[in-house]
mmCIF file of C-alpha atoms and ligand atoms in Angstrom:
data_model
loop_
_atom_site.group_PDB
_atom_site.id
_atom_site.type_symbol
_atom_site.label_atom_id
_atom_site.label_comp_id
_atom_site.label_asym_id
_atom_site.label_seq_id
_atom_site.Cartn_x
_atom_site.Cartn_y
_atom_site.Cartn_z
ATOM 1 C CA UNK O 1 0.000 0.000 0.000
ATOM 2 C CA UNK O 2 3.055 2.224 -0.184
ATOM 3 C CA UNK O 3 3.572 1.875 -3.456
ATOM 4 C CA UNK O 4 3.883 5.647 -4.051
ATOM 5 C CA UNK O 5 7.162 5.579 -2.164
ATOM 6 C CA UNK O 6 8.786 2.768 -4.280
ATOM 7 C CA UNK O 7 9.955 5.141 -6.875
ATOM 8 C CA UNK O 8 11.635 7.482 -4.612
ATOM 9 C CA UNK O 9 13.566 4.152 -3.062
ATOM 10 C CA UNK O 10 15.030 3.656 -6.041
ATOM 11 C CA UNK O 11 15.547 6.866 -7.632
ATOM 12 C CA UNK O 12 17.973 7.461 -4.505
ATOM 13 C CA UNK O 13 19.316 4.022 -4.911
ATOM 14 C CA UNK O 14 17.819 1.943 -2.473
ATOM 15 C CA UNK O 15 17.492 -1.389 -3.497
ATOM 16 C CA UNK O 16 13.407 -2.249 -3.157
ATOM 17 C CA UNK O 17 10.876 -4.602 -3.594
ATOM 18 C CA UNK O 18 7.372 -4.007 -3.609
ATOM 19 C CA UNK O 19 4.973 -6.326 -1.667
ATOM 20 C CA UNK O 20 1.230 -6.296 -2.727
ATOM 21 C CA UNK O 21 -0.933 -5.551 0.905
ATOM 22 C CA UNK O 22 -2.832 -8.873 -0.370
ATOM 23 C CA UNK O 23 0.639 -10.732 -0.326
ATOM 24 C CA UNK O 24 1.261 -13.429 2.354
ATOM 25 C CA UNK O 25 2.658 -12.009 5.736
ATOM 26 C CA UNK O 26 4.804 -14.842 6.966
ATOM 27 C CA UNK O 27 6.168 -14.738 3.273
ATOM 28 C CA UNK O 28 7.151 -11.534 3.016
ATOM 29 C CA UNK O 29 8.846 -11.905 7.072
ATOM 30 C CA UNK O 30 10.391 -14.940 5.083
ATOM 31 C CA UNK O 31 12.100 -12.849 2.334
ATOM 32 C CA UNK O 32 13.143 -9.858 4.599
ATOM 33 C CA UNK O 33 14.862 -12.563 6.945
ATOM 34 C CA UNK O 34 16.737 -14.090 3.786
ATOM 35 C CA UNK O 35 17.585 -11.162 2.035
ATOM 36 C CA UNK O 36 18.497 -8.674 4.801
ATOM 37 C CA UNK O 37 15.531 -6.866 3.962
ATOM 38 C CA UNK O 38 13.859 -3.990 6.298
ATOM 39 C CA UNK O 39 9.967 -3.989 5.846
ATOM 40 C CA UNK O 40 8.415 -0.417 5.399
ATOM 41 C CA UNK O 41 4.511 -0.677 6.215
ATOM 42 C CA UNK O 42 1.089 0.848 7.209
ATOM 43 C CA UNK O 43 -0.119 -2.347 8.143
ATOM 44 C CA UNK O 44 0.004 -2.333 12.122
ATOM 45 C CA UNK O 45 -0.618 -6.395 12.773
ATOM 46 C CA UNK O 46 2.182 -6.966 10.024
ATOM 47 C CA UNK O 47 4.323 -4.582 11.956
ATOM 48 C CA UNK O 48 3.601 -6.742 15.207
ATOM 49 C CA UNK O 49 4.759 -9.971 13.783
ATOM 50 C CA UNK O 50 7.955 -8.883 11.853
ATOM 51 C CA UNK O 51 8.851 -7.155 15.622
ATOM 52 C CA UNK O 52 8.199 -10.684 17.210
ATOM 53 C CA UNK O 53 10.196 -12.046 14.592
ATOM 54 C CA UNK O 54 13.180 -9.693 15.172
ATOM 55 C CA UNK O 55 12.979 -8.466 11.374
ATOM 56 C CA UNK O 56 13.395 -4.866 11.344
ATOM 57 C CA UNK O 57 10.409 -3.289 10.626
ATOM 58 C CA UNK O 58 9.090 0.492 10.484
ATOM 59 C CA UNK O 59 5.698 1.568 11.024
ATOM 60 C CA UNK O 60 5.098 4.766 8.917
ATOM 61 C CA UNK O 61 3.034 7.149 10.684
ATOM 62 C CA UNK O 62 1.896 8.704 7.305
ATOM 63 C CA UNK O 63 0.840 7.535 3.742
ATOM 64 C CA UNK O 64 2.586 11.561 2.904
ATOM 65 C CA UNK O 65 4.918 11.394 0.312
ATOM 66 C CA UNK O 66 7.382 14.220 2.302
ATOM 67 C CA UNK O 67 6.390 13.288 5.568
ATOM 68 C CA UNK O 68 7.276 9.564 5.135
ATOM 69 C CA UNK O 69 10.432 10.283 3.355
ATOM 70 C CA UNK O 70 11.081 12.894 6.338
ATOM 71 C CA UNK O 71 10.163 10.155 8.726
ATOM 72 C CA UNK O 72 12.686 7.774 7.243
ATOM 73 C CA UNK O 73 15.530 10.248 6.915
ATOM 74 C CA UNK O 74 14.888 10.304 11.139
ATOM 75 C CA UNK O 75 14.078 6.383 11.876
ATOM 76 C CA UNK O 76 16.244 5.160 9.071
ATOM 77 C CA UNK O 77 18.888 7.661 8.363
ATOM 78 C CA UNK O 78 17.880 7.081 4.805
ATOM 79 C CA UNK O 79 19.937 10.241 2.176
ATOM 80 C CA UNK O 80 18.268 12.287 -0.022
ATOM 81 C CA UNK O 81 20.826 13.107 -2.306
ATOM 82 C CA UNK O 82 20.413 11.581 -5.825
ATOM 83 C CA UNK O 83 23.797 9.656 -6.782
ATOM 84 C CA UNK O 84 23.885 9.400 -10.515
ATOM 85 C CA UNK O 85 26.008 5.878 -10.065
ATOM 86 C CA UNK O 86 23.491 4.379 -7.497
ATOM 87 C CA UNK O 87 20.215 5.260 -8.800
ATOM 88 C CA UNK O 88 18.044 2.231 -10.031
ATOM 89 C CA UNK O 89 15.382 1.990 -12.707
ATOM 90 C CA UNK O 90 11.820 3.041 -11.073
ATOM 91 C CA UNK O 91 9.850 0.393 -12.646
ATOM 92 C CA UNK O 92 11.786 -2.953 -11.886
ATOM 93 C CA UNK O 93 14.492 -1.868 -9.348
ATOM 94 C CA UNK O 94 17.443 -2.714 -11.593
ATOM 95 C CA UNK O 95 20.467 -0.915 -11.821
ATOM 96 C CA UNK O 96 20.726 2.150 -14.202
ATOM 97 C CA UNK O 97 24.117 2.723 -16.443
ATOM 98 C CA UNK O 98 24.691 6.011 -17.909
ATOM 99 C CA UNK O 99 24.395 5.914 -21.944
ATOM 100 C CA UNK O 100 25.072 9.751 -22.473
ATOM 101 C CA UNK O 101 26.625 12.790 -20.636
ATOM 102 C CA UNK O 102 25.006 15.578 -22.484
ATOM 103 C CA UNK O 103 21.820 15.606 -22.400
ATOM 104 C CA UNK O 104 22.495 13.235 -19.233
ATOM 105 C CA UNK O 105 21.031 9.498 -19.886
ATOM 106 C CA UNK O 106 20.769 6.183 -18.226
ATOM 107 C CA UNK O 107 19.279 2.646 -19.543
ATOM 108 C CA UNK O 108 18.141 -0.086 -16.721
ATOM 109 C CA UNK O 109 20.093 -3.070 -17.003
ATOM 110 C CA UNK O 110 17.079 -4.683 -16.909
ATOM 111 C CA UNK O 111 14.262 -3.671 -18.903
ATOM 112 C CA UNK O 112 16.198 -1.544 -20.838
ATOM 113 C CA UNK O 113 13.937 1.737 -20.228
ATOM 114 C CA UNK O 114 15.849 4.712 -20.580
ATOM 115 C CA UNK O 115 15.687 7.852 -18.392
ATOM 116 C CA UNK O 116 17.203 11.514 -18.186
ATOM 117 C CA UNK O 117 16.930 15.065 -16.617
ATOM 118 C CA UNK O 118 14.004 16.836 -18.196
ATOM 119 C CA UNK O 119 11.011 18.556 -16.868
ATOM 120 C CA UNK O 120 9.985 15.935 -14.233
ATOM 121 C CA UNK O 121 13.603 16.545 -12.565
ATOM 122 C CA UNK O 122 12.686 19.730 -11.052
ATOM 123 C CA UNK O 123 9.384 18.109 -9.458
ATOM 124 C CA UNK O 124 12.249 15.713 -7.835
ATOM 125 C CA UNK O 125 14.188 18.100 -6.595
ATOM 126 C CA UNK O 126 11.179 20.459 -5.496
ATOM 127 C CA UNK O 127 9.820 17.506 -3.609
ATOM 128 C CA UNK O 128 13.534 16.209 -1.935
ATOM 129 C CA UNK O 129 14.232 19.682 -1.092
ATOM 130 C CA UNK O 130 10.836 20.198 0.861
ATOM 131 C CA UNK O 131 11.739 16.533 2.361
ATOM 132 C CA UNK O 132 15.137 18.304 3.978
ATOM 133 C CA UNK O 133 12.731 21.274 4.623
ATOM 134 C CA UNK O 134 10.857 18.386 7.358
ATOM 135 C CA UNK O 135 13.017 17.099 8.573
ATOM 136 C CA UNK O 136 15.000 20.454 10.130
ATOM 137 C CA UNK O 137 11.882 21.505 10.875
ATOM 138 C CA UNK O 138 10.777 18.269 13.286
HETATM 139 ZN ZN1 LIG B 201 14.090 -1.351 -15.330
#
């Protein structure tokens, strides 16, 4: 259910996987134990278990796209600055390699979807800087 956040994972080059809400609990608790994963959630029962499990586990106060970010920058220590060797592909998680300098371009490894700077970029960087914003504020 916090899908909306997946993208911003990855842009800043966190490696992420996206669990459907209708997935199976002890499956995901499962995968986080095996691959060293921490589970980000909403879901306060799921968020229970993993703690009675020992996986690490955060409980996001807020579906808010700058509030949770801010939250994790506190809980997490997660970095907001975009590295243009770490980021990975939005849609499938994969990394990106740069194709061009000028214009700036990267394909995913993976699905092979390219991306660059352009007219979205400042909505990024509108959005990370009002995340920064938060978190001096709180
Ligand atoms: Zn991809």
């Amino acid at each position: 259910m916090l899908g909306h956040l997946l993208s911003w994972f990855r842009i800043l080059g966190y490696d992420t996987l996206y669990w459907p809400s209708e997935g199976c609990d002890d499956a995901l608790l499962k995968e986080a134990i095996t691959s060293h994963r921490i589970i980000i959630t909403r879901d306060s029962l799921l968020f229970q278990k993993a703690s009675k499990q020992g996986v690490k586990c955060i409980y996001l106060p807020t579906y808010d796209t700058v509030n949770a970010l801010a939250y994790l920058v506190k809980t997490l220590g997660i970095k907001l600055e975009f590295d243009e060797n770490e980021t990975r592909c939005p849609e499938c998680n994969a990394k990106l390699t740069k194709i061009s300098i000028t214009p700036k371009r990267w394909r995913c490894t993976n699905c092979g979807k390219e991306y660059w700077i352009g007219g979205h970029w400042r909505n990024i960087r509108r959005i990370l800087n009002e995340v920064k914003q938060r978190v001096e504020q709180t």
